[in-house]
PDB file of C-alpha atoms in Angstrom:
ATOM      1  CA  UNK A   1     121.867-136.558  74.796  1.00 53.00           C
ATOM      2  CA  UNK A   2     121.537-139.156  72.188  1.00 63.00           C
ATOM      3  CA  UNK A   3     118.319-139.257  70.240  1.00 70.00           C
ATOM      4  CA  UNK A   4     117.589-142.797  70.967  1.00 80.00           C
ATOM      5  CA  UNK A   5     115.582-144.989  68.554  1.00 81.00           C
ATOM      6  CA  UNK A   6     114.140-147.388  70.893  1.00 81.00           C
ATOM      7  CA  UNK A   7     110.687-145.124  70.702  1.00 85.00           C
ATOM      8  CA  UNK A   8     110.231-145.628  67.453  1.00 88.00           C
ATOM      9  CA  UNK A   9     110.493-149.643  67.650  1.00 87.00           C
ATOM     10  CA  UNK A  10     108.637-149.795  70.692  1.00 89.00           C
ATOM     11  CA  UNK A  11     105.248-147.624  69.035  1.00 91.00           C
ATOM     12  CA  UNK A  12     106.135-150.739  66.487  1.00 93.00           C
ATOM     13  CA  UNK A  13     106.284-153.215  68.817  1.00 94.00           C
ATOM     14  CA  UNK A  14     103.076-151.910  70.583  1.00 94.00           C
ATOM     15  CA  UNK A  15     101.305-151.515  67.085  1.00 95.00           C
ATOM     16  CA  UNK A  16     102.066-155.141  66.219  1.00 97.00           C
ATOM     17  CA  UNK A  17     100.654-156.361  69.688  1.00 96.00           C
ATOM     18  CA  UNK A  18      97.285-154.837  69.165  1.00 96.00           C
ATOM     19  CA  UNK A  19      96.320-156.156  65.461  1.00 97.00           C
ATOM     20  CA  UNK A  20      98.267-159.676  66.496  1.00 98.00           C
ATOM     21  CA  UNK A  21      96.266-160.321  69.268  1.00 98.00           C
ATOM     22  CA  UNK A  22      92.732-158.733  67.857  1.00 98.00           C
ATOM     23  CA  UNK A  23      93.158-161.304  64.466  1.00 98.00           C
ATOM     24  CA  UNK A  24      95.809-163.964  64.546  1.00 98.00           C
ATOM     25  CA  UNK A  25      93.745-166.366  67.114  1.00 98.00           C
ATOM     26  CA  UNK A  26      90.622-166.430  64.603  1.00 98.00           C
ATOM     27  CA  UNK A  27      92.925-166.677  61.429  1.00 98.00           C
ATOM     28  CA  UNK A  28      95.149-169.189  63.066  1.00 98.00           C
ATOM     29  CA  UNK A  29      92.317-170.978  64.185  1.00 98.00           C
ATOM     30  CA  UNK A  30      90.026-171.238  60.965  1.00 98.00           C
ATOM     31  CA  UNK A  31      93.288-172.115  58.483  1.00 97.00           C
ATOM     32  CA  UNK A  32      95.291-174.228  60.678  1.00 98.00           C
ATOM     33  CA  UNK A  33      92.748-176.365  62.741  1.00 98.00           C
ATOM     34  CA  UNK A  34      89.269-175.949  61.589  1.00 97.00           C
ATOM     35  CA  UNK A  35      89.782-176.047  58.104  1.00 97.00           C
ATOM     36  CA  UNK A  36      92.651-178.593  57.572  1.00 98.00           C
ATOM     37  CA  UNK A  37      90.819-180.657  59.989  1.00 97.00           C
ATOM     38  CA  UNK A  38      87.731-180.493  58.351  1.00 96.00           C
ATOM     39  CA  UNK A  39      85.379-178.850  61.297  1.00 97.00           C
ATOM     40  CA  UNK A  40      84.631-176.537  58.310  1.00 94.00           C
ATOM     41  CA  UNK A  41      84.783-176.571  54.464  1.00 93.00           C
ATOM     42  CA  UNK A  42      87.365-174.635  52.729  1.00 92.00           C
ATOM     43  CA  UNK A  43      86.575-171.692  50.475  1.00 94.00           C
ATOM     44  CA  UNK A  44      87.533-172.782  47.298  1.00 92.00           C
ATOM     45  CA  UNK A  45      90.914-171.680  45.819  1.00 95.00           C
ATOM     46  CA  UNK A  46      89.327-168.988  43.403  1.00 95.00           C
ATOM     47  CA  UNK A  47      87.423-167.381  45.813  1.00 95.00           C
ATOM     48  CA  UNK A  48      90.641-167.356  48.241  1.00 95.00           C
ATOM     49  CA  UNK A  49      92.251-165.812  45.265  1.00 95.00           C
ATOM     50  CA  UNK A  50      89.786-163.019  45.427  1.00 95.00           C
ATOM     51  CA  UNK A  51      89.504-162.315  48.736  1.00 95.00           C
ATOM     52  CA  UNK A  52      93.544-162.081  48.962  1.00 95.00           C
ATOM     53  CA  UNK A  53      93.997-160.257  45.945  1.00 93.00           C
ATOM     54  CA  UNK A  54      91.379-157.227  46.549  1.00 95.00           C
ATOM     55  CA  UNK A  55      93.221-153.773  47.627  1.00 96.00           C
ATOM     56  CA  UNK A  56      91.615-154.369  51.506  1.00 96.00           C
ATOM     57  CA  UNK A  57      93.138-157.373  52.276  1.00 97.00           C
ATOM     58  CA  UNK A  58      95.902-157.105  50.964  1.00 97.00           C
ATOM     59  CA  UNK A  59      97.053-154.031  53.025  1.00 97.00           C
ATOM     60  CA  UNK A  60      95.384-155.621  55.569  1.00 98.00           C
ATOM     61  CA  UNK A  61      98.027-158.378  55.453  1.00 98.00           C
ATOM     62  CA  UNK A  62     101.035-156.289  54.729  1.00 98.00           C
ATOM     63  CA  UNK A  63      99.767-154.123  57.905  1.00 98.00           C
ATOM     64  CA  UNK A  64      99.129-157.534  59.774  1.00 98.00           C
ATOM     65  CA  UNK A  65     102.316-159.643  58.657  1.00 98.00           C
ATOM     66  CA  UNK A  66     104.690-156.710  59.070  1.00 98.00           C
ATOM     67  CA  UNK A  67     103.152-155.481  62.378  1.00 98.00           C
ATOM     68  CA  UNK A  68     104.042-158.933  63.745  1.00 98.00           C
ATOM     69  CA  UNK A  69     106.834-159.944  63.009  1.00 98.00           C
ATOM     70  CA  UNK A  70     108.130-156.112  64.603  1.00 97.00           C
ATOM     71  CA  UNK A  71     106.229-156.933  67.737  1.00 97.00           C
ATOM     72  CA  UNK A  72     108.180-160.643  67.438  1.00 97.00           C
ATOM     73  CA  UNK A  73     111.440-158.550  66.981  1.00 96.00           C
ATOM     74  CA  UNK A  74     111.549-156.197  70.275  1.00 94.00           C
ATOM     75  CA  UNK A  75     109.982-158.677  72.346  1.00 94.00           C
ATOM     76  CA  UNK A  76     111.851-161.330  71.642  1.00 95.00           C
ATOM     77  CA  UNK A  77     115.339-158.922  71.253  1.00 92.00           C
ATOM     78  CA  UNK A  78     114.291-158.085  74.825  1.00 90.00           C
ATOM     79  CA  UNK A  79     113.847-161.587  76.259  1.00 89.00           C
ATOM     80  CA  UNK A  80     116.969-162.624  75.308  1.00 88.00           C
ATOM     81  CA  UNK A  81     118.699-159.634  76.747  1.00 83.00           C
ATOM     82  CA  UNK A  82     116.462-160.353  80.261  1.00 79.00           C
ATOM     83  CA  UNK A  83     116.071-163.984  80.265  1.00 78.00           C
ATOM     84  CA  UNK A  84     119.184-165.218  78.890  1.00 79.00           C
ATOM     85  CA  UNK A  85     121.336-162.312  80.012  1.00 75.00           C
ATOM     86  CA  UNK A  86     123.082-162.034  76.689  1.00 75.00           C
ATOM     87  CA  UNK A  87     123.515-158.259  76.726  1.00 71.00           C
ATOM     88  CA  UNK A  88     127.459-158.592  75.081  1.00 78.00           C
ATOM     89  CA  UNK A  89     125.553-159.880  71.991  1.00 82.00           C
ATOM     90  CA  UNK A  90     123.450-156.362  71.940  1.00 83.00           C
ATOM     91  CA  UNK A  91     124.044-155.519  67.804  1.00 88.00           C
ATOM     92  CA  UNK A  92     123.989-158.689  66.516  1.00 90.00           C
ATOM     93  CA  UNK A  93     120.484-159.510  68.352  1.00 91.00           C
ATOM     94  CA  UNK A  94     119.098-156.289  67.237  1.00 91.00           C
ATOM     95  CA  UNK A  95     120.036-156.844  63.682  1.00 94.00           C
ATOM     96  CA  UNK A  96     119.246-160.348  63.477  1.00 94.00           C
ATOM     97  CA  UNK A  97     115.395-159.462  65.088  1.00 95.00           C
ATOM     98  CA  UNK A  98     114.567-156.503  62.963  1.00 95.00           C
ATOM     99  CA  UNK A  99     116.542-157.665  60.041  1.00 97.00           C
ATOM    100  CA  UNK A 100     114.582-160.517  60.238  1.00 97.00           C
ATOM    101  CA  UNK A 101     111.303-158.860  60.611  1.00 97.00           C
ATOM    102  CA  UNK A 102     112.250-156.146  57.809  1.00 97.00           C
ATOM    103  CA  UNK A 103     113.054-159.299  55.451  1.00 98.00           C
ATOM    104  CA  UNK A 104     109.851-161.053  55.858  1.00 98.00           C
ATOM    105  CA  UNK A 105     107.797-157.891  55.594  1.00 97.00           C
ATOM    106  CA  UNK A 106     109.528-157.499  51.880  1.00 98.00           C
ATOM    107  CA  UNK A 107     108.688-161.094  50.912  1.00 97.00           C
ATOM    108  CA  UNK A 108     105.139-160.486  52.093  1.00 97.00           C
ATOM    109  CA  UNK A 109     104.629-157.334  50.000  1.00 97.00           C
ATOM    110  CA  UNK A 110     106.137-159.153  46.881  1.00 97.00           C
ATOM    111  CA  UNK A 111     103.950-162.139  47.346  1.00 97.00           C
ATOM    112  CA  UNK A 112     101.064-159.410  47.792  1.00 96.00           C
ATOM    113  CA  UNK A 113     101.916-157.297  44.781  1.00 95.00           C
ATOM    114  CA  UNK A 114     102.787-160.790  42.883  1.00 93.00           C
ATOM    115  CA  UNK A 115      98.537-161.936  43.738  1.00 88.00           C
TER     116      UNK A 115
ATOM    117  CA  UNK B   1     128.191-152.455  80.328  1.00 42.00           C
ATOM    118  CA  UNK B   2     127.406-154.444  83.055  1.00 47.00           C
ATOM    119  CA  UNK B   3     129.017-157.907  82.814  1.00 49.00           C
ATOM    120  CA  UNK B   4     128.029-160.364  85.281  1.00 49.00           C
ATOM    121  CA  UNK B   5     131.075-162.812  86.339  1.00 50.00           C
ATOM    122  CA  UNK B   6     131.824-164.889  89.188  1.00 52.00           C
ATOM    123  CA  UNK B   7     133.349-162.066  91.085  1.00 53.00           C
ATOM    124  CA  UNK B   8     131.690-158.512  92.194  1.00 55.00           C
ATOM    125  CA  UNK B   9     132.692-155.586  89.211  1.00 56.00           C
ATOM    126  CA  UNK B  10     133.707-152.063  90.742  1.00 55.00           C
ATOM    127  CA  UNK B  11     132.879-149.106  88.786  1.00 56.00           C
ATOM    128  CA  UNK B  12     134.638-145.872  88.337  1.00 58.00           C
ATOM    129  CA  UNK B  13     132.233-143.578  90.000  1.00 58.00           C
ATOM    130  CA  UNK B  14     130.117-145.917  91.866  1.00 56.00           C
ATOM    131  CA  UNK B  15     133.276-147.366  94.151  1.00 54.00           C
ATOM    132  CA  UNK B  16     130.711-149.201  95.935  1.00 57.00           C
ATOM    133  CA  UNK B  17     128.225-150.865  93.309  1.00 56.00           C
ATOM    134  CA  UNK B  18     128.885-154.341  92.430  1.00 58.00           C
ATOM    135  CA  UNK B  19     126.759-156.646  90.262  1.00 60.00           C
ATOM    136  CA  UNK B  20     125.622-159.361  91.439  1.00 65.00           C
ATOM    137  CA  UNK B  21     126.271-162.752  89.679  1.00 68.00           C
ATOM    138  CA  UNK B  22     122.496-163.660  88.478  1.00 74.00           C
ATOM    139  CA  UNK B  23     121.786-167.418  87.068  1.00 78.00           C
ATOM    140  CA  UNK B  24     120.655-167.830  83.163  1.00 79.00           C
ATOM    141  CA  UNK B  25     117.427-169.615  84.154  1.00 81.00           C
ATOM    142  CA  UNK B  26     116.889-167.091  87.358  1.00 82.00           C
ATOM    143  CA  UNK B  27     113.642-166.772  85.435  1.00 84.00           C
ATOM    144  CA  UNK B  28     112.736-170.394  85.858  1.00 85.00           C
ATOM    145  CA  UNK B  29     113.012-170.454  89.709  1.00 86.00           C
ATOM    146  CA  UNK B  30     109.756-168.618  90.726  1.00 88.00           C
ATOM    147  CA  UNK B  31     106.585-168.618  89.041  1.00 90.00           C
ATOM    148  CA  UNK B  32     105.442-165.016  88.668  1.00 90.00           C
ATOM    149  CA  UNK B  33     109.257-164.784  86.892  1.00 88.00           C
ATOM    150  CA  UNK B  34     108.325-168.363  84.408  1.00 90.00           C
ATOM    151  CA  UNK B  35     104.622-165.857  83.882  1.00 92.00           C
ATOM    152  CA  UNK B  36     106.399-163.433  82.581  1.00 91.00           C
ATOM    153  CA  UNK B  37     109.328-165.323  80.118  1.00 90.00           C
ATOM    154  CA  UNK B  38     106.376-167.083  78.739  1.00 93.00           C
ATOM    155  CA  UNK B  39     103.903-163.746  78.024  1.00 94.00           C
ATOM    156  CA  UNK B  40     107.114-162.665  76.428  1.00 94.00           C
ATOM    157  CA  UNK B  41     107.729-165.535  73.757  1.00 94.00           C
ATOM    158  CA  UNK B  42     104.257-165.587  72.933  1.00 96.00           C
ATOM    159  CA  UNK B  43     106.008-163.368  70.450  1.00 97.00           C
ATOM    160  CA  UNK B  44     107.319-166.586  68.938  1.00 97.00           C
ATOM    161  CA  UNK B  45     103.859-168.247  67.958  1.00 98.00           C
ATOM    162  CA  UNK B  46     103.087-164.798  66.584  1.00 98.00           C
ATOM    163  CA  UNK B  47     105.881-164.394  64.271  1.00 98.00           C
ATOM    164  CA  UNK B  48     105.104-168.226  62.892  1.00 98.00           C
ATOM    165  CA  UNK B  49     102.041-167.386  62.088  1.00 98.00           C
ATOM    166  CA  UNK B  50     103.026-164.017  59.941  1.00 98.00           C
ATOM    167  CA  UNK B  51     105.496-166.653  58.667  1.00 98.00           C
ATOM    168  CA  UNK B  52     102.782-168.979  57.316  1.00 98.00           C
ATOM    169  CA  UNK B  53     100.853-165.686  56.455  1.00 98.00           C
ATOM    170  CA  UNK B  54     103.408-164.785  54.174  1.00 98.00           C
ATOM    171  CA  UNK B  55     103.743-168.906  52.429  1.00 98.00           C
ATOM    172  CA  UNK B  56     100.434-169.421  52.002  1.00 98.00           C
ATOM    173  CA  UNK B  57     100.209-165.536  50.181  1.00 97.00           C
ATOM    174  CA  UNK B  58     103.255-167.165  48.248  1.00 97.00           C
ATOM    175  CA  UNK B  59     101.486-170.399  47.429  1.00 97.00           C
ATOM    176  CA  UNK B  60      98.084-168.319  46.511  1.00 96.00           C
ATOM    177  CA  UNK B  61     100.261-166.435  44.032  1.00 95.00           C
ATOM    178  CA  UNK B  62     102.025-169.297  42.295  1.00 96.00           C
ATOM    179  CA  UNK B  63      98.497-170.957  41.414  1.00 95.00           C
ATOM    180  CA  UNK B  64      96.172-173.868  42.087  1.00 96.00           C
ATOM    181  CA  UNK B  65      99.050-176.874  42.504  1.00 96.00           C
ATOM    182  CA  UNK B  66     101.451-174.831  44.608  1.00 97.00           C
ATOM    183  CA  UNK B  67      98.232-173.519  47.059  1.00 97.00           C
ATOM    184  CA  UNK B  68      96.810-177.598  47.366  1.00 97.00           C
ATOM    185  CA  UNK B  69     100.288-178.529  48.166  1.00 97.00           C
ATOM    186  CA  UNK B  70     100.689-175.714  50.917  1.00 98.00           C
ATOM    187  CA  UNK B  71      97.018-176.671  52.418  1.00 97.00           C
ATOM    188  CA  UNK B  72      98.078-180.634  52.077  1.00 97.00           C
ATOM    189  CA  UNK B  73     101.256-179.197  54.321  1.00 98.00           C
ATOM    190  CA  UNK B  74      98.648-177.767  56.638  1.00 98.00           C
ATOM    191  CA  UNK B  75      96.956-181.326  57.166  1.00 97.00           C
ATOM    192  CA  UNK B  76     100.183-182.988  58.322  1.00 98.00           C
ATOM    193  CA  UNK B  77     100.991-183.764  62.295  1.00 98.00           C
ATOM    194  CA  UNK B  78     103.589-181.694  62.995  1.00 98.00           C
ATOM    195  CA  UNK B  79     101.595-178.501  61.056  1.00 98.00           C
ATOM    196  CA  UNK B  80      98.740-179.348  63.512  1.00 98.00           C
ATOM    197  CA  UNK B  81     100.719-179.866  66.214  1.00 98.00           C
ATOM    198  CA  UNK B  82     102.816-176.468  65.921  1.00 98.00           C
ATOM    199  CA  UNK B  83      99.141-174.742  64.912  1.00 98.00           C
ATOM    200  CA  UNK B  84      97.754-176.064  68.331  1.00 98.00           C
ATOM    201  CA  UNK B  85     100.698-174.776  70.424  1.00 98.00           C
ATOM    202  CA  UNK B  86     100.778-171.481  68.656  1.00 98.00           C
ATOM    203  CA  UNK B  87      97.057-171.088  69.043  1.00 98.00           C
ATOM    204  CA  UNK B  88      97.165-171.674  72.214  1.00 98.00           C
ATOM    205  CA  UNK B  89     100.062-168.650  73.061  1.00 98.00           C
ATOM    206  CA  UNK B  90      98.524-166.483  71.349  1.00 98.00           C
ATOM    207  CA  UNK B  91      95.129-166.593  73.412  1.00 98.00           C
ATOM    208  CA  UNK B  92      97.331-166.014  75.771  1.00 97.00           C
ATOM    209  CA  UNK B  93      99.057-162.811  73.847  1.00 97.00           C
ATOM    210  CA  UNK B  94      95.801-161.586  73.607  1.00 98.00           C
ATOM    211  CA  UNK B  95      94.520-161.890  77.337  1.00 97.00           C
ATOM    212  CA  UNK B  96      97.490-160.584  78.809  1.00 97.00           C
ATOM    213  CA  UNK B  97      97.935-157.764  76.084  1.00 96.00           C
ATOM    214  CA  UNK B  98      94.080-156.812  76.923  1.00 96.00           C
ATOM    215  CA  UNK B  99      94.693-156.733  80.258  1.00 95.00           C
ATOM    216  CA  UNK B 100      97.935-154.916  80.549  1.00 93.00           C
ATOM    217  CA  UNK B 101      96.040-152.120  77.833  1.00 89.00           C
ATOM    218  CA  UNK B 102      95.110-149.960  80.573  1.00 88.00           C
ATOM    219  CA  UNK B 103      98.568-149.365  81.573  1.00 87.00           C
ATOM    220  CA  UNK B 104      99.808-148.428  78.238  1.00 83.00           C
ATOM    221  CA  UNK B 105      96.541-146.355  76.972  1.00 80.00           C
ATOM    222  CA  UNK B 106      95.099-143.140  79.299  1.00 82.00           C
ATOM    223  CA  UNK B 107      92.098-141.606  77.683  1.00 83.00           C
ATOM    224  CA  UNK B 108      90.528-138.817  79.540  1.00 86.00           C
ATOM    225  CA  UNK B 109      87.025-137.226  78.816  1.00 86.00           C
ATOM    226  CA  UNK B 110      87.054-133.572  80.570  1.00 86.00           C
ATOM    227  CA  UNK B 111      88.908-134.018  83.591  1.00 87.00           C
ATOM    228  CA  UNK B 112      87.826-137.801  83.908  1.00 88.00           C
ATOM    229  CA  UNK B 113      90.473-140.849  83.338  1.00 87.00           C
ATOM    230  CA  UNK B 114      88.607-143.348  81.901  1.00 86.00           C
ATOM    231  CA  UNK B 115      88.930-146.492  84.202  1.00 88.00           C
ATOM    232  CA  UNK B 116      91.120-149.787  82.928  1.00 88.00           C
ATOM    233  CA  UNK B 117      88.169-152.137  83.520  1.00 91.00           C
ATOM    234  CA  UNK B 118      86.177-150.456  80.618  1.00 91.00           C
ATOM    235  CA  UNK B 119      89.761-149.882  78.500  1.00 91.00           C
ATOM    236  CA  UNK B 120      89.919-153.774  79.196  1.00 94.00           C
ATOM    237  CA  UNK B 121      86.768-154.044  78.196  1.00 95.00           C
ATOM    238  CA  UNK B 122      86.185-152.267  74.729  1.00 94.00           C
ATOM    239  CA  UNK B 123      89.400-154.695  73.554  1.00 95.00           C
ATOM    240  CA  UNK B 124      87.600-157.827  74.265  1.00 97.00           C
ATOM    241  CA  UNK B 125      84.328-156.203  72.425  1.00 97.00           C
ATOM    242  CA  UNK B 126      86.555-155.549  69.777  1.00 97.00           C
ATOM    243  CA  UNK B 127      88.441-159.064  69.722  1.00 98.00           C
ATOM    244  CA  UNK B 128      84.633-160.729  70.181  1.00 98.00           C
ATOM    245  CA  UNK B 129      83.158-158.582  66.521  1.00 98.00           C
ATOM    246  CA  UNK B 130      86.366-159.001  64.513  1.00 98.00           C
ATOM    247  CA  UNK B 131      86.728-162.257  65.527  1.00 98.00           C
ATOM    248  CA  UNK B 132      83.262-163.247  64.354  1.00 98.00           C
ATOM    249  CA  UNK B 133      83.266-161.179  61.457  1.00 97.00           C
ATOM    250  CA  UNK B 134      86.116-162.885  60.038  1.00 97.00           C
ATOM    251  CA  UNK B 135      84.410-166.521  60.720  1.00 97.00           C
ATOM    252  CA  UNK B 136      81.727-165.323  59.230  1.00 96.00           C
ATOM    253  CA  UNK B 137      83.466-164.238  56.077  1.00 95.00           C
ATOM    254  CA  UNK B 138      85.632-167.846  55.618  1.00 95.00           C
ATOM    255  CA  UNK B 139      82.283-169.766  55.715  1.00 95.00           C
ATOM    256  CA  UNK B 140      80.544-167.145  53.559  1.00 94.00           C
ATOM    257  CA  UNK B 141      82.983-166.629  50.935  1.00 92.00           C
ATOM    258  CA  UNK B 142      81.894-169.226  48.713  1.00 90.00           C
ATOM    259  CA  UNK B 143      78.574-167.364  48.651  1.00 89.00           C
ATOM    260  CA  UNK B 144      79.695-163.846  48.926  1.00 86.00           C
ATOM    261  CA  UNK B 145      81.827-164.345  45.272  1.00 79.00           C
TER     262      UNK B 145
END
């Protein structure tokens, strides 16, 4: 039989869904409502700085950012296949979802070396 | 590969299976169907946020200027429109990937499966202390450094 790869993206996939849904609501919510709409005061930008730049968070983030956009990539790969029923398209799907995902996991790690 | 057309495909093999012509919003006609297309693309939401993860990491990096001009972004209608929408899928991620936990994860003490409820459970305690541990740390932070 062939060794199929779907096992590895799926212990991705599942990976991604637990650290997206245990801290993207709170970040989400804090930076892109509360904050911008002034329910609570910013940190300023050098103490951002900080925070974003120490060793923690910033493998926090890779681990975060990278972790979701793989969950994005099989889930959504698979909806299409299911809900639009565009199975002839298989390859370029698959490459354009984890290509995708791989991509913005290497911008986030040069922005996160680059801090 | 299964192709569906207007007309019933017979295999080699299986003389007598024939796929059945299925419609590309078949999803949309019942509800529990509609449940599940929309748990699926609360992958979407997710992947915007890495997305502005990864420009406001790019706009921290590039200085002062660049990170008021992504926050000023951040104040603008359609950023707090598609911040809204997104927040509210991924609650939604989030409930239905707590509750569907059990499923995926079997722990066993002895010969004892430990039941879903408390599987359920421990992820919301866990959601509930990072959650507030990371509120706590944006409207700290000024003090903490």
């Amino acid at each position: 039989m062939k060794k199929s790869s779907e096992p590895f993206w799926w212990a991705l996939f599942g990976a991604g869904g637990v650290i997206s849904a245990l801290f993207i609501p709170v970040i989400l919510f804090i930076q892109g409502l509360a904050i911008p709409l002034g329910w609570i005061e910013s940190p300023n930008y050098q103490h951002l700085y900080q925070l974003f730049g120490s060793p923690v968070t910033r493998l926090f983030l890779l681990a975060l950012i990278s972790l979701s956009l793989l969950h994005w990539a099989h889930r959504f790969r698979f909806t299409l296949y299911d809900g639009l029923q565009v199975k002839h398209l298989n390859v370029l799907i698959a490459i354009f979802c984890y290509g995708g995902a791989i991509l913005g996991s290497l911008a986030a790690g040069y922005y996160l070396w680059l801090i | 590969m299964f192709k569906s057309s207007r007309f019933p495909i017979y295999y080699k093999g299986h003389p007598r299976m024939f796929v059945k012509d299925k419609p590309i919003f078949w999803w949309a006609l019942k509800w529990v169907h509609a449940r599940f297309i929309i748990r699926e693309l609360t992958s979407v939401p997710v992947a915007f946020y890495a997305i502005i993860l990864i420009l406001q990491i790019r706009a921290l990096s590039l200085g002062p200027e660049a990170y008021a001009n992504f926050t000023n972004w951040l104040k603008t209608p359609l950023s707090l429109s598609l911040h809204v929408i997104s927040f509210l899928f991924v609650i939604y991620h989030s409930v239905t990937w707590f509750n569907l936990a059990p499923k995926a994860i079997v722990i066993r003490i002895g010969k004892n499966r430990i039941p879903g409820l408390v599987i359920t459970g421990l992820n919301y305690v866990a959601w509930a202390i990072f959650s507030v541990a990371i509120a706590w740390l944006f409207l700290n932070l000024d003090n903490l450094m």
